[in-house]
PDB file of C-alpha atoms in Angstrom:
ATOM      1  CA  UNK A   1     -75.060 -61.721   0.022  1.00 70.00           C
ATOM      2  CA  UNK A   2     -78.031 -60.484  -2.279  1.00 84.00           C
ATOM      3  CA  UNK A   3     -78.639 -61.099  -5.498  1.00 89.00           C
ATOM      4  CA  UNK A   4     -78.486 -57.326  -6.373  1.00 96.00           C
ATOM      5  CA  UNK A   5     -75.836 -56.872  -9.269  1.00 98.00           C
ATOM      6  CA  UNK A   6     -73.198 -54.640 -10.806  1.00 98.00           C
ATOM      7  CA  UNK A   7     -71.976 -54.853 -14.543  1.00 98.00           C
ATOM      8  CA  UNK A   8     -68.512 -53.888 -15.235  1.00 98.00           C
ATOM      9  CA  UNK A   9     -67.007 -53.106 -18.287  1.00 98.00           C
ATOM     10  CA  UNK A  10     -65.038 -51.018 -20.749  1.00 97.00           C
ATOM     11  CA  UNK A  11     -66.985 -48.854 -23.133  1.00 95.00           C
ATOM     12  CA  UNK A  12     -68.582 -50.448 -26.090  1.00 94.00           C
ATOM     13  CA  UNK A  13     -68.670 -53.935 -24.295  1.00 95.00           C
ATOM     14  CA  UNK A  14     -72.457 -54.140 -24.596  1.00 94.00           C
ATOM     15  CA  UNK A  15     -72.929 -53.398 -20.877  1.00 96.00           C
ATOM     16  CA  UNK A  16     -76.412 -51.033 -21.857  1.00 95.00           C
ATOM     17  CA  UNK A  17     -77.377 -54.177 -24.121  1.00 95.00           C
ATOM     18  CA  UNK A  18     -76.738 -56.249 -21.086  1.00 96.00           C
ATOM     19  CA  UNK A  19     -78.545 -54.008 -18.212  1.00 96.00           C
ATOM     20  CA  UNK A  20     -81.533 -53.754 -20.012  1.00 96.00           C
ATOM     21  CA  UNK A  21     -82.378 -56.761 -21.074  1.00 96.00           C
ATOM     22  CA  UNK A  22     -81.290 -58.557 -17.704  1.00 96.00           C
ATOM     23  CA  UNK A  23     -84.130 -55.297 -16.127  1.00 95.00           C
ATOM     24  CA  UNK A  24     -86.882 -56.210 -18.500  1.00 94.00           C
ATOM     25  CA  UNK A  25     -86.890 -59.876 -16.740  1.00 94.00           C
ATOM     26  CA  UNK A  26     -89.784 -60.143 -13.903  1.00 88.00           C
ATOM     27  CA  UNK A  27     -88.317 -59.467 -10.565  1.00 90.00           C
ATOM     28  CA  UNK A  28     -85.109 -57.315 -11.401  1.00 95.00           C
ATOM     29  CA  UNK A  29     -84.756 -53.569 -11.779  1.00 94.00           C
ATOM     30  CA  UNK A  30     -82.257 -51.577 -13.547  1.00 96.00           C
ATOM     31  CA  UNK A  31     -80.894 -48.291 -13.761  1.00 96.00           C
ATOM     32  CA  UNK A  32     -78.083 -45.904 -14.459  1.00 96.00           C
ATOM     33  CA  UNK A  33     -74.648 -45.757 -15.852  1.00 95.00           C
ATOM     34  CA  UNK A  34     -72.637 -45.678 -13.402  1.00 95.00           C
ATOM     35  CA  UNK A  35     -68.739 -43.892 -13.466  1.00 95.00           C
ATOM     36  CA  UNK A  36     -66.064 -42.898 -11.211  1.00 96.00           C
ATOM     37  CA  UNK A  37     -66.334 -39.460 -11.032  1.00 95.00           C
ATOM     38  CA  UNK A  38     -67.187 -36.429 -12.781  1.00 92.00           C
ATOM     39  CA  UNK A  39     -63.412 -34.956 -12.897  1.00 91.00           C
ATOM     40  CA  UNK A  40     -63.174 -38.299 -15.342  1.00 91.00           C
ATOM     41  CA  UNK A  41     -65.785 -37.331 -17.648  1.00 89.00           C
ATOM     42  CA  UNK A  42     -64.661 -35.881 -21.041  1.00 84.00           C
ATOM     43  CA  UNK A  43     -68.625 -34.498 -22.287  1.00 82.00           C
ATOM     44  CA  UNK A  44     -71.193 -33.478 -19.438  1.00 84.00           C
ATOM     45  CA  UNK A  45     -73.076 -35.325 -16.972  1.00 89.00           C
ATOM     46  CA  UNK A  46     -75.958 -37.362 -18.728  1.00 90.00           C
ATOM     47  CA  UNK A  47     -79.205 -37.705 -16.964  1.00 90.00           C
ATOM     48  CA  UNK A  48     -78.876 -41.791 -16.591  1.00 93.00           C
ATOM     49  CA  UNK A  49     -75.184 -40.914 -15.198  1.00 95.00           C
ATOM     50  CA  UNK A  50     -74.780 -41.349 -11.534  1.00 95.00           C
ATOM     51  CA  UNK A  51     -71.284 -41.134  -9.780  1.00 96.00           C
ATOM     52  CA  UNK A  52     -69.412 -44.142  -7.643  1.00 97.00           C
ATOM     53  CA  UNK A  53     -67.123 -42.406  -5.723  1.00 96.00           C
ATOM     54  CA  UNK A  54     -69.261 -40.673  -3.833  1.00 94.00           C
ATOM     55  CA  UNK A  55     -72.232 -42.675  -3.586  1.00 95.00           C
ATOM     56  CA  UNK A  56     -72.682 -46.403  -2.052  1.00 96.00           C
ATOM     57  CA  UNK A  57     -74.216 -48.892  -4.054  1.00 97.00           C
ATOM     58  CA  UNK A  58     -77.226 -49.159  -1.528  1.00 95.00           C
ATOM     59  CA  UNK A  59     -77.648 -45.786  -2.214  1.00 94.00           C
ATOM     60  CA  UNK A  60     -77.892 -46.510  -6.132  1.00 95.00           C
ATOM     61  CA  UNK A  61     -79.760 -49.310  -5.379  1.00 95.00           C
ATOM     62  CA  UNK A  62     -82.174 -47.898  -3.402  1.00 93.00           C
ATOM     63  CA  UNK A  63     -82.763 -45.458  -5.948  1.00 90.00           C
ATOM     64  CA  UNK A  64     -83.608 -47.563  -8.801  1.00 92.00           C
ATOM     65  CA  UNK A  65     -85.916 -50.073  -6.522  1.00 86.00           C
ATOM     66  CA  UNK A  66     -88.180 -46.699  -5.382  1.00 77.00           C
ATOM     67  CA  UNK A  67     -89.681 -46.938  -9.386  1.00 67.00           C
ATOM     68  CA  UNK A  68     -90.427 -50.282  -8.830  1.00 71.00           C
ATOM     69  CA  UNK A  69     -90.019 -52.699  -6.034  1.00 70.00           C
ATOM     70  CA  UNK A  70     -87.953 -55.907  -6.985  1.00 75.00           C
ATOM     71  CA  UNK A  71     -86.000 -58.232  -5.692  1.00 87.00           C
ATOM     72  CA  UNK A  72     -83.137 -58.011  -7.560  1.00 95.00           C
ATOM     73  CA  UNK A  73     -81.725 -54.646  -8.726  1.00 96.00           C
ATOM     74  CA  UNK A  74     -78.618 -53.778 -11.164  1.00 97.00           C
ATOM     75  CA  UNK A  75     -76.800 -51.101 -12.262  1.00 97.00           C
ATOM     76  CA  UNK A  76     -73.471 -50.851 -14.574  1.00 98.00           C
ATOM     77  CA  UNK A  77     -69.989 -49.341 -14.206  1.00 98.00           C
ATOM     78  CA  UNK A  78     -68.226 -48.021 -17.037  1.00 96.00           C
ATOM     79  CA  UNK A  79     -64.669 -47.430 -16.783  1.00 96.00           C
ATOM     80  CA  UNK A  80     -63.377 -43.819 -18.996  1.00 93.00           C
ATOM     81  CA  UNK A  81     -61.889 -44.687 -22.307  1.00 92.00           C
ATOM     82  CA  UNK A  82     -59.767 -41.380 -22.400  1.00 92.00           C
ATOM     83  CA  UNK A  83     -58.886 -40.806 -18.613  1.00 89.00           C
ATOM     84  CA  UNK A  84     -57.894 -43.927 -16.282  1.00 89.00           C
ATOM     85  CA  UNK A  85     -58.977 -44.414 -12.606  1.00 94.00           C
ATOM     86  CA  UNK A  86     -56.308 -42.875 -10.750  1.00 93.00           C
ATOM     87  CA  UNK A  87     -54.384 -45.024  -8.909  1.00 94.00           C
ATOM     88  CA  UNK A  88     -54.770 -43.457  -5.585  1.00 94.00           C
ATOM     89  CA  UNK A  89     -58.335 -44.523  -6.061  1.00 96.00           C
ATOM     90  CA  UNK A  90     -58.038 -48.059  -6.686  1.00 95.00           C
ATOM     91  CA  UNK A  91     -58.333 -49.463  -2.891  1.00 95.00           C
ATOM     92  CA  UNK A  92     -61.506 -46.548  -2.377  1.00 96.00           C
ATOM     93  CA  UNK A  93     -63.023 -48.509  -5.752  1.00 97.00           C
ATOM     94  CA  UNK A  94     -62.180 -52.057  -4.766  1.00 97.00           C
ATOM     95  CA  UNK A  95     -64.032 -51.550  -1.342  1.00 96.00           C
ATOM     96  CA  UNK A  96     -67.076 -50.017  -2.895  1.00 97.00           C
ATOM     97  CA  UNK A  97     -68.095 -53.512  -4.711  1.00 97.00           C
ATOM     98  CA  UNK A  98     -68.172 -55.633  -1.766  1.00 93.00           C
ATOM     99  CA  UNK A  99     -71.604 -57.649  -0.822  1.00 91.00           C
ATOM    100  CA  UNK A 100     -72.795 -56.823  -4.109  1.00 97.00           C
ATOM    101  CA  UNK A 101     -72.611 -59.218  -7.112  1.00 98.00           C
ATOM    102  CA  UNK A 102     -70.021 -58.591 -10.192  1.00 98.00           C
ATOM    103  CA  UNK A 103     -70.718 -59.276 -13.878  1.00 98.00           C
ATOM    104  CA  UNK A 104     -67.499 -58.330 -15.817  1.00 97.00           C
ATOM    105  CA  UNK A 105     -67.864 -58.402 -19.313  1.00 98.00           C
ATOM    106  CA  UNK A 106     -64.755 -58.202 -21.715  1.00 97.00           C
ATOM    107  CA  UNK A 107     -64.293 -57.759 -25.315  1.00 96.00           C
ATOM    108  CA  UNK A 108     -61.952 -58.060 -27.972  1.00 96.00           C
ATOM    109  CA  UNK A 109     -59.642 -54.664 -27.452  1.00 97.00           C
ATOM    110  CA  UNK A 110     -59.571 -54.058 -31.725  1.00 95.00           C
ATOM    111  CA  UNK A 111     -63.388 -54.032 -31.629  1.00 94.00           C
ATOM    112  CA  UNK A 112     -63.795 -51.558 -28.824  1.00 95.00           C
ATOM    113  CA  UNK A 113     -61.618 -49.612 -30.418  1.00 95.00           C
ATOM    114  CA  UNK A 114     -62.954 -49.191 -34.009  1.00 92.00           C
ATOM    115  CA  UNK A 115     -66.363 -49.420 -32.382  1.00 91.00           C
ATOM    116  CA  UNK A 116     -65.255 -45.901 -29.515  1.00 91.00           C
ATOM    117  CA  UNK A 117     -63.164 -44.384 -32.544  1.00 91.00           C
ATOM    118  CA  UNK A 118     -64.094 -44.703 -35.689  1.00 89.00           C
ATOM    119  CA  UNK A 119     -67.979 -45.610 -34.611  1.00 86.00           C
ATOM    120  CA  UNK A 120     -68.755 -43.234 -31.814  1.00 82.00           C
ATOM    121  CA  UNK A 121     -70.919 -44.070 -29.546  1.00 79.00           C
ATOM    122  CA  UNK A 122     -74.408 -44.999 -30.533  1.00 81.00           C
ATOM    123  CA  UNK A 123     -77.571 -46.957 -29.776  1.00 86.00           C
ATOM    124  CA  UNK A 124     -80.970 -47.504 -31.486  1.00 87.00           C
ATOM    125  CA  UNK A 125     -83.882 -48.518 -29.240  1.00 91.00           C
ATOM    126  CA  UNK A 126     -86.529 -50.921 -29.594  1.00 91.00           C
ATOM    127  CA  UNK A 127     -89.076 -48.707 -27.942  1.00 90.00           C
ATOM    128  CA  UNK A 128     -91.750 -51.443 -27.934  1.00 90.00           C
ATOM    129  CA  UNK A 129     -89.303 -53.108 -25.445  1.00 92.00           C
ATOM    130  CA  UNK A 130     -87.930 -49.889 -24.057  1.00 93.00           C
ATOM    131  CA  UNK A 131     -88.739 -48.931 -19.728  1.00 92.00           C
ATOM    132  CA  UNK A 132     -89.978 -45.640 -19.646  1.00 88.00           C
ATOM    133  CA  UNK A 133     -89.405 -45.247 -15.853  1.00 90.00           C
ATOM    134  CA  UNK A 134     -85.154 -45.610 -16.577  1.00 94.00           C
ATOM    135  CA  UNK A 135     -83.356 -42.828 -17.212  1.00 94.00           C
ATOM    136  CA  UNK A 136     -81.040 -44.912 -19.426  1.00 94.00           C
ATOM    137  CA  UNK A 137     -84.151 -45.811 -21.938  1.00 95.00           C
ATOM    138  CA  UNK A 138     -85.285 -41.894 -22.045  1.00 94.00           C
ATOM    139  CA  UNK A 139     -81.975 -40.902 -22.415  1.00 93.00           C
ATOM    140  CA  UNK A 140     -81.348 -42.982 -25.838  1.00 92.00           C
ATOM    141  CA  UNK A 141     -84.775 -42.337 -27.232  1.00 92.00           C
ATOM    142  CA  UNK A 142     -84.333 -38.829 -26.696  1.00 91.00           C
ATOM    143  CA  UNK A 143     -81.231 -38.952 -28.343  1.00 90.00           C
ATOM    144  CA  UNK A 144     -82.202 -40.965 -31.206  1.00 86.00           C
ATOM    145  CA  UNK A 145     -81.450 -38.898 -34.157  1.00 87.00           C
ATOM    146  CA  UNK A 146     -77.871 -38.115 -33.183  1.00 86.00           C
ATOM    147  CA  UNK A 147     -77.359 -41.864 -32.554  1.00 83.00           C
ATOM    148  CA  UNK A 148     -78.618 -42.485 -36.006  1.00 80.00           C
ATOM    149  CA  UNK A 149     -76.487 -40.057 -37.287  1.00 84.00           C
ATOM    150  CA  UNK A 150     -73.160 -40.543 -35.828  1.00 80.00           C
ATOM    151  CA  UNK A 151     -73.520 -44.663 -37.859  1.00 78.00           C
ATOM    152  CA  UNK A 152     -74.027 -42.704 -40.827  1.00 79.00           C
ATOM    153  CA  UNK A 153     -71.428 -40.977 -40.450  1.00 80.00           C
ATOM    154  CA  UNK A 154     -69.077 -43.296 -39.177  1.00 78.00           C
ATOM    155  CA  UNK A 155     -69.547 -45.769 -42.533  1.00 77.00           C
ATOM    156  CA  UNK A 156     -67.111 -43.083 -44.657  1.00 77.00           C
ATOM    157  CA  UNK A 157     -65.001 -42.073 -42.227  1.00 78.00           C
ATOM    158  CA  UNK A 158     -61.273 -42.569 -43.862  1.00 78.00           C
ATOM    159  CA  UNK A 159     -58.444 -40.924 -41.133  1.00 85.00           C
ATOM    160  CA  UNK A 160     -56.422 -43.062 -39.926  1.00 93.00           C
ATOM    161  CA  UNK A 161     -55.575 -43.117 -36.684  1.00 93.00           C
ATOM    162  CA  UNK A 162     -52.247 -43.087 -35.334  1.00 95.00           C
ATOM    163  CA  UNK A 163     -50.372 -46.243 -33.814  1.00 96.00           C
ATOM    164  CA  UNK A 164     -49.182 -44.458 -30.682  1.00 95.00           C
ATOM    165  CA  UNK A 165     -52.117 -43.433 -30.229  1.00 95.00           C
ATOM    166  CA  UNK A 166     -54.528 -46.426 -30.825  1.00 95.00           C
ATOM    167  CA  UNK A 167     -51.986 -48.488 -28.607  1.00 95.00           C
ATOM    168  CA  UNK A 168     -52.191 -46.042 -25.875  1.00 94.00           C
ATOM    169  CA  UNK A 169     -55.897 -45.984 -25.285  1.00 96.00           C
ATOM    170  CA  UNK A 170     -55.309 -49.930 -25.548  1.00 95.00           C
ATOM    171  CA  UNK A 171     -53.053 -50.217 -22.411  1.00 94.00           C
ATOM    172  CA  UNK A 172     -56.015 -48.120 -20.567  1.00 95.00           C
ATOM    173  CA  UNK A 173     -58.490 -50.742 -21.527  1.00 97.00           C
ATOM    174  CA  UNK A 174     -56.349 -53.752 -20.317  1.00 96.00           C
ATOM    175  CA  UNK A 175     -55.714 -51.603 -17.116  1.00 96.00           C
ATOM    176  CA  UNK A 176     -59.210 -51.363 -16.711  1.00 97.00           C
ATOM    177  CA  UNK A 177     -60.055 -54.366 -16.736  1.00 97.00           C
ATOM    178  CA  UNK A 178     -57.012 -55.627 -14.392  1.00 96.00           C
ATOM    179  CA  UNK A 179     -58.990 -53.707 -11.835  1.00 96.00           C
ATOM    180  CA  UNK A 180     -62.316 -55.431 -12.501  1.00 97.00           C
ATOM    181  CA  UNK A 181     -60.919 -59.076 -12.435  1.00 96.00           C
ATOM    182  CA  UNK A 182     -59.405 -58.249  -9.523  1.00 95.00           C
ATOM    183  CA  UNK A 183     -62.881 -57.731  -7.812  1.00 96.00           C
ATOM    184  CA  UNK A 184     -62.961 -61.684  -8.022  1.00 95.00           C
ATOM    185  CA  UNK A 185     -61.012 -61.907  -5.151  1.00 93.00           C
ATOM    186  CA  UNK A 186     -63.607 -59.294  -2.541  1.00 93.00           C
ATOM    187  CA  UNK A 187     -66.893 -60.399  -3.851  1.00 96.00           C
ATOM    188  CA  UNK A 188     -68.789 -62.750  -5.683  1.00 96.00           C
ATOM    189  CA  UNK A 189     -67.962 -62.840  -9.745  1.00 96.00           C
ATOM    190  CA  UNK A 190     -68.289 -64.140 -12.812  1.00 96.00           C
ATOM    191  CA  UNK A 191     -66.734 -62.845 -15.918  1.00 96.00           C
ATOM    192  CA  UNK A 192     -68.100 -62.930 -19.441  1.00 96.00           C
ATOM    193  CA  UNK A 193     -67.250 -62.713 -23.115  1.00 96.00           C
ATOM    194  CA  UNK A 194     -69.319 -60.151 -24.950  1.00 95.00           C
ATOM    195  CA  UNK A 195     -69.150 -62.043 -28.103  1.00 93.00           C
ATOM    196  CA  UNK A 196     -70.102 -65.154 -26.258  1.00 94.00           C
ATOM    197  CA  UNK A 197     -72.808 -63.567 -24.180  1.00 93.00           C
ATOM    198  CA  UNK A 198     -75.880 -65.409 -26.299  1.00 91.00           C
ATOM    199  CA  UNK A 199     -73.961 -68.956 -25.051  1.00 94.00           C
ATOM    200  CA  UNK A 200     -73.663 -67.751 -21.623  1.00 95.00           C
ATOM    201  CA  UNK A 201     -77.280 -67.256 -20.441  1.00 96.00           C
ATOM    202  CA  UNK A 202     -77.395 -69.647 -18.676  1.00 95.00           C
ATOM    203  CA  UNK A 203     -74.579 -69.248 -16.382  1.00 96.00           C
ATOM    204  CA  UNK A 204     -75.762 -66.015 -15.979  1.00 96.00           C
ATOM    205  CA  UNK A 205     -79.052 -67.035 -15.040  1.00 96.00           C
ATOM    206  CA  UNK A 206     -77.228 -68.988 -12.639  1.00 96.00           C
ATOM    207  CA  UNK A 207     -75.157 -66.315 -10.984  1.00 96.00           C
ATOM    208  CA  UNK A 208     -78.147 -64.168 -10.633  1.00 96.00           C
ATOM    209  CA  UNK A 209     -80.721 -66.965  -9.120  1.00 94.00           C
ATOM    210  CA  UNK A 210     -83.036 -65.562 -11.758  1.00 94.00           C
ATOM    211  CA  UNK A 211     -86.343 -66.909 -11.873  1.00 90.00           C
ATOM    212  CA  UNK A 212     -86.842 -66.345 -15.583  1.00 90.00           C
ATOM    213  CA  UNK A 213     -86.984 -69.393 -18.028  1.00 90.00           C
ATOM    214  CA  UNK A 214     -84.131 -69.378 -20.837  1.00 90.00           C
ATOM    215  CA  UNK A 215     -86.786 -68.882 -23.058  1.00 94.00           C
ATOM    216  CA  UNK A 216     -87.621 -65.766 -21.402  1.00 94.00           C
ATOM    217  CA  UNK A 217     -83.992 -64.729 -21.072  1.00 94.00           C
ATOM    218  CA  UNK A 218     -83.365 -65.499 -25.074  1.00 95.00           C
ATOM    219  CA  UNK A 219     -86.400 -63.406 -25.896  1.00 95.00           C
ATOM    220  CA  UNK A 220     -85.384 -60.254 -24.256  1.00 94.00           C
ATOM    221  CA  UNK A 221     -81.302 -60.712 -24.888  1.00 94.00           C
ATOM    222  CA  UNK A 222     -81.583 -62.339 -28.708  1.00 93.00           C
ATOM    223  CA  UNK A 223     -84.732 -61.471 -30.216  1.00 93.00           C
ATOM    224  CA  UNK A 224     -86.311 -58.695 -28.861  1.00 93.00           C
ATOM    225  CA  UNK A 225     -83.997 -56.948 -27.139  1.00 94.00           C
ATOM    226  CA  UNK A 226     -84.232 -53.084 -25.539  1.00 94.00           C
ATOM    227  CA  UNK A 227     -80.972 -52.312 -26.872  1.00 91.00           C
ATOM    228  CA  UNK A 228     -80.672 -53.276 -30.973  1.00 83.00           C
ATOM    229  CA  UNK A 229     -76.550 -54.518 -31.104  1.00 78.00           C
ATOM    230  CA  UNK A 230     -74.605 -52.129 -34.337  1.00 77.00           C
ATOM    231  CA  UNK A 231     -74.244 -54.632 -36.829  1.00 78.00           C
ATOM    232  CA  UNK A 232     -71.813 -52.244 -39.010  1.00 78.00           C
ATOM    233  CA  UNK A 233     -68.748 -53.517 -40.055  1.00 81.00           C
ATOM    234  CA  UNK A 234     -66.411 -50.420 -38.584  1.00 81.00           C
ATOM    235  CA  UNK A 235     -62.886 -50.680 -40.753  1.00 82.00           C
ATOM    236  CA  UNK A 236     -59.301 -51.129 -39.643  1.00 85.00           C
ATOM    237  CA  UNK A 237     -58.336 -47.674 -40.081  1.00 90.00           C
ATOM    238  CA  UNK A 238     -55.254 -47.513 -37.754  1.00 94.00           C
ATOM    239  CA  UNK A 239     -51.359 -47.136 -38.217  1.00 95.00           C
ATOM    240  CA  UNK A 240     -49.812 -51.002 -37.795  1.00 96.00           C
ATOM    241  CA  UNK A 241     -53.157 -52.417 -37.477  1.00 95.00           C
ATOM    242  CA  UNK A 242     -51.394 -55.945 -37.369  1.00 95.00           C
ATOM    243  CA  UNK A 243     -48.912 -54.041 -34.701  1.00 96.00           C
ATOM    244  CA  UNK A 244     -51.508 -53.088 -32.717  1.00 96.00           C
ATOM    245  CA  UNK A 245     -53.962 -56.499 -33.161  1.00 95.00           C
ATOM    246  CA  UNK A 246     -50.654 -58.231 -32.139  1.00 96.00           C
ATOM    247  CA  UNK A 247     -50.396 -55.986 -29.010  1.00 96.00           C
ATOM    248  CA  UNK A 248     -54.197 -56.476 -27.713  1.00 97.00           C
ATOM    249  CA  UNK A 249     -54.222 -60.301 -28.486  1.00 96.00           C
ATOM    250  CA  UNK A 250     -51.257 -60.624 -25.751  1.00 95.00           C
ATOM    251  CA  UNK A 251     -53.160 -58.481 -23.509  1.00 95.00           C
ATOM    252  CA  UNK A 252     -56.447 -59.965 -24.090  1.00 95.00           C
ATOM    253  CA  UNK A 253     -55.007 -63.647 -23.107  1.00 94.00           C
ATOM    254  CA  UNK A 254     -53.022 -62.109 -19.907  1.00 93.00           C
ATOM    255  CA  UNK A 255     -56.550 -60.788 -19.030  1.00 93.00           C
ATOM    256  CA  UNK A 256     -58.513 -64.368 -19.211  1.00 91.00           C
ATOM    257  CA  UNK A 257     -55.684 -65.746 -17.072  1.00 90.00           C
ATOM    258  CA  UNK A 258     -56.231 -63.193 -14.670  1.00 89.00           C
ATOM    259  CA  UNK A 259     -60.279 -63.114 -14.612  1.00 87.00           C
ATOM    260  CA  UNK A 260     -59.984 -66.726 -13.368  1.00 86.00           C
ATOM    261  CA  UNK A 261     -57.144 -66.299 -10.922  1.00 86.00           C
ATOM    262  CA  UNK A 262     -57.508 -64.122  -7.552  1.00 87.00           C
ATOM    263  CA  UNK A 263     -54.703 -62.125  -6.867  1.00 89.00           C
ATOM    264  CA  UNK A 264     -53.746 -58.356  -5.107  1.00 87.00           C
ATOM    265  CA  UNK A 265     -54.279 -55.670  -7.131  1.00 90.00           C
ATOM    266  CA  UNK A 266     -50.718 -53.944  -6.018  1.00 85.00           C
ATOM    267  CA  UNK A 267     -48.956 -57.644  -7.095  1.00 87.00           C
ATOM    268  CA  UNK A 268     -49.656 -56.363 -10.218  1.00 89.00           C
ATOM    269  CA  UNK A 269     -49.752 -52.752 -10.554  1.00 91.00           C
ATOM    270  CA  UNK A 270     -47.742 -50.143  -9.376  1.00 90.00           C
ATOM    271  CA  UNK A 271     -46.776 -46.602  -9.250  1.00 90.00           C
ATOM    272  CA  UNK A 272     -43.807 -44.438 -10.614  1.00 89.00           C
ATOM    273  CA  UNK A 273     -44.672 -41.592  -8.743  1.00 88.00           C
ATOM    274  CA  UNK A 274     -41.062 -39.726 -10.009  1.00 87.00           C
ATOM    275  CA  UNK A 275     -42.545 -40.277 -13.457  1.00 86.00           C
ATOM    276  CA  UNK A 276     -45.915 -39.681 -12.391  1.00 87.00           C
ATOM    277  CA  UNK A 277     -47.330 -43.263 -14.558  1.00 87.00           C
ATOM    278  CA  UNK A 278     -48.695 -46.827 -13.851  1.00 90.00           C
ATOM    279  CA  UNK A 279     -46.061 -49.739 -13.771  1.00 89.00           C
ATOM    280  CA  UNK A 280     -47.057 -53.091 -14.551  1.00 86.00           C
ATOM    281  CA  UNK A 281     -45.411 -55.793 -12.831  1.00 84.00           C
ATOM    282  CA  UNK A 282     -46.743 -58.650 -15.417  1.00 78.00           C
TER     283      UNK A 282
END
């Protein structure tokens, strides 16, 4: 198997953080957001967007390694907040990962969610650090302003958000990432914490054969990164926050126990076609 890489994640789980500081090391490319589909997309197709289901990894691959030659390339995954993978699809997705190297990242469900809805999605670029031959860089410098914008913003933002609501978009993410864990059973995997990335380095390191020195990887991850990580403090602005935090803390552990198991996706899932909805069997 190569050493050539995929990041899966939820949104918000640092995953553009992750891909370009792991593609400003010597020796590894990376490009692109990659999604499902563009049936799954909520806003238009972004330039650094580039779609799975009907595209092989190779193919993405080969793409980003025609910039510039290396011998390990990466790109990311990003499951849909609003719009699950349909389960139809699942098998299709599974088989699309294999011979290719999995880095699934998780986060705490609370701070995705305060981070996709009350925060909105934003980055700010360091551009001394920034690649101008990927279309992910261009495409956050040349959205800059907005970015900036949307924090501002975001700091006095006082709805709250209902609990049906809140707790529905949390049952996506946990389904989401049932799917990726269960990519540790097809291909090679390791699954990481995204508030624990900064302590993980060097198993990642490890995963990837990289030839970079910690130091190197600590430089471009920690202290000078591509990608500058929010730092705002996004409130609990949700109906039954301690309802809900109750709700993804259950989920989150059922999620660890699975990342480090390897089971059969349909041993866990399942489908109520007469009601037309995902059953889980856990």
């Amino acid at each position: 198997m190569s050493n050539n890489f995929v990041i899966v994640s939820n949104q918000r789980c640092g995953s553009t953080w992750t891909i370009t500081s792991l593609g400003n090391l010597e020796n590894v490319n990376t490009d692109y957001e990659t999604k499902w589909s563009n049936d799954l997309l909520i806003n238009k197709q972004a330039d650094h967007h580039i779609f799975l289901k009907e595209n092989s990894f190779e193919k993405i691959f080969s793409n980003i390694s025609k910039n510039s030659p290396s011998e390990i390339c990466g790109t990311k995954f990003v499951f849909d907040f609003y719009n699950p993978l349909p389960f139809n699809d699942y098998s299709f997705f599974l088989n699309k990962f294999k011979n290719v190297k999995v880095i699934h990242i998780k986060r705490n469900y609370t701070d995705i969610l305060k981070s996709k809805l009350i925060g909105g999605v934003s980055h700010t670029i360091n551009e001394d650090t920034s690649n101008k031959n990927r279309k992910i860089d261009n495409w956050i410098l040349n959205n800059k302003t907005r970015y900036l914008n949307v924090q501002e913003q975001a700091k006095n933002k006082t709805d709250i958000i209902e609990f049906d609501k809140t707790n529905s978009f949390l049952i996506n993410l946990f389904l989401n990432d049932i799917i990726a864990s269960a990519l540790n059973s097809i291909t090679d995997y390791i699954s990481l914490e995204y508030e624990n990335i900064q302590h993980s380095l060097g198993a990642l390191s490890s995963f990837l054969n990289l030839k970079s020195t910690n130091e190197q990887l600590k430089y471009f991850f920690l202290k000078n990164p591509t990608i500058r990580k929010n730092t705002v403090k996004y409130k609990d602005s949700f109906e039954n926050y301690e309802s809900l935090k109750k709700n993804s803390e259950l989920l989150e552990e059922k999620i660890k126990k699975l990342s480090l198991e390897n089971f059969n996706l349909t041993d866990i899932l399942g489908f109520d076609k007469k009601n037309n909805k995902i059953i889980l069997k856990i």
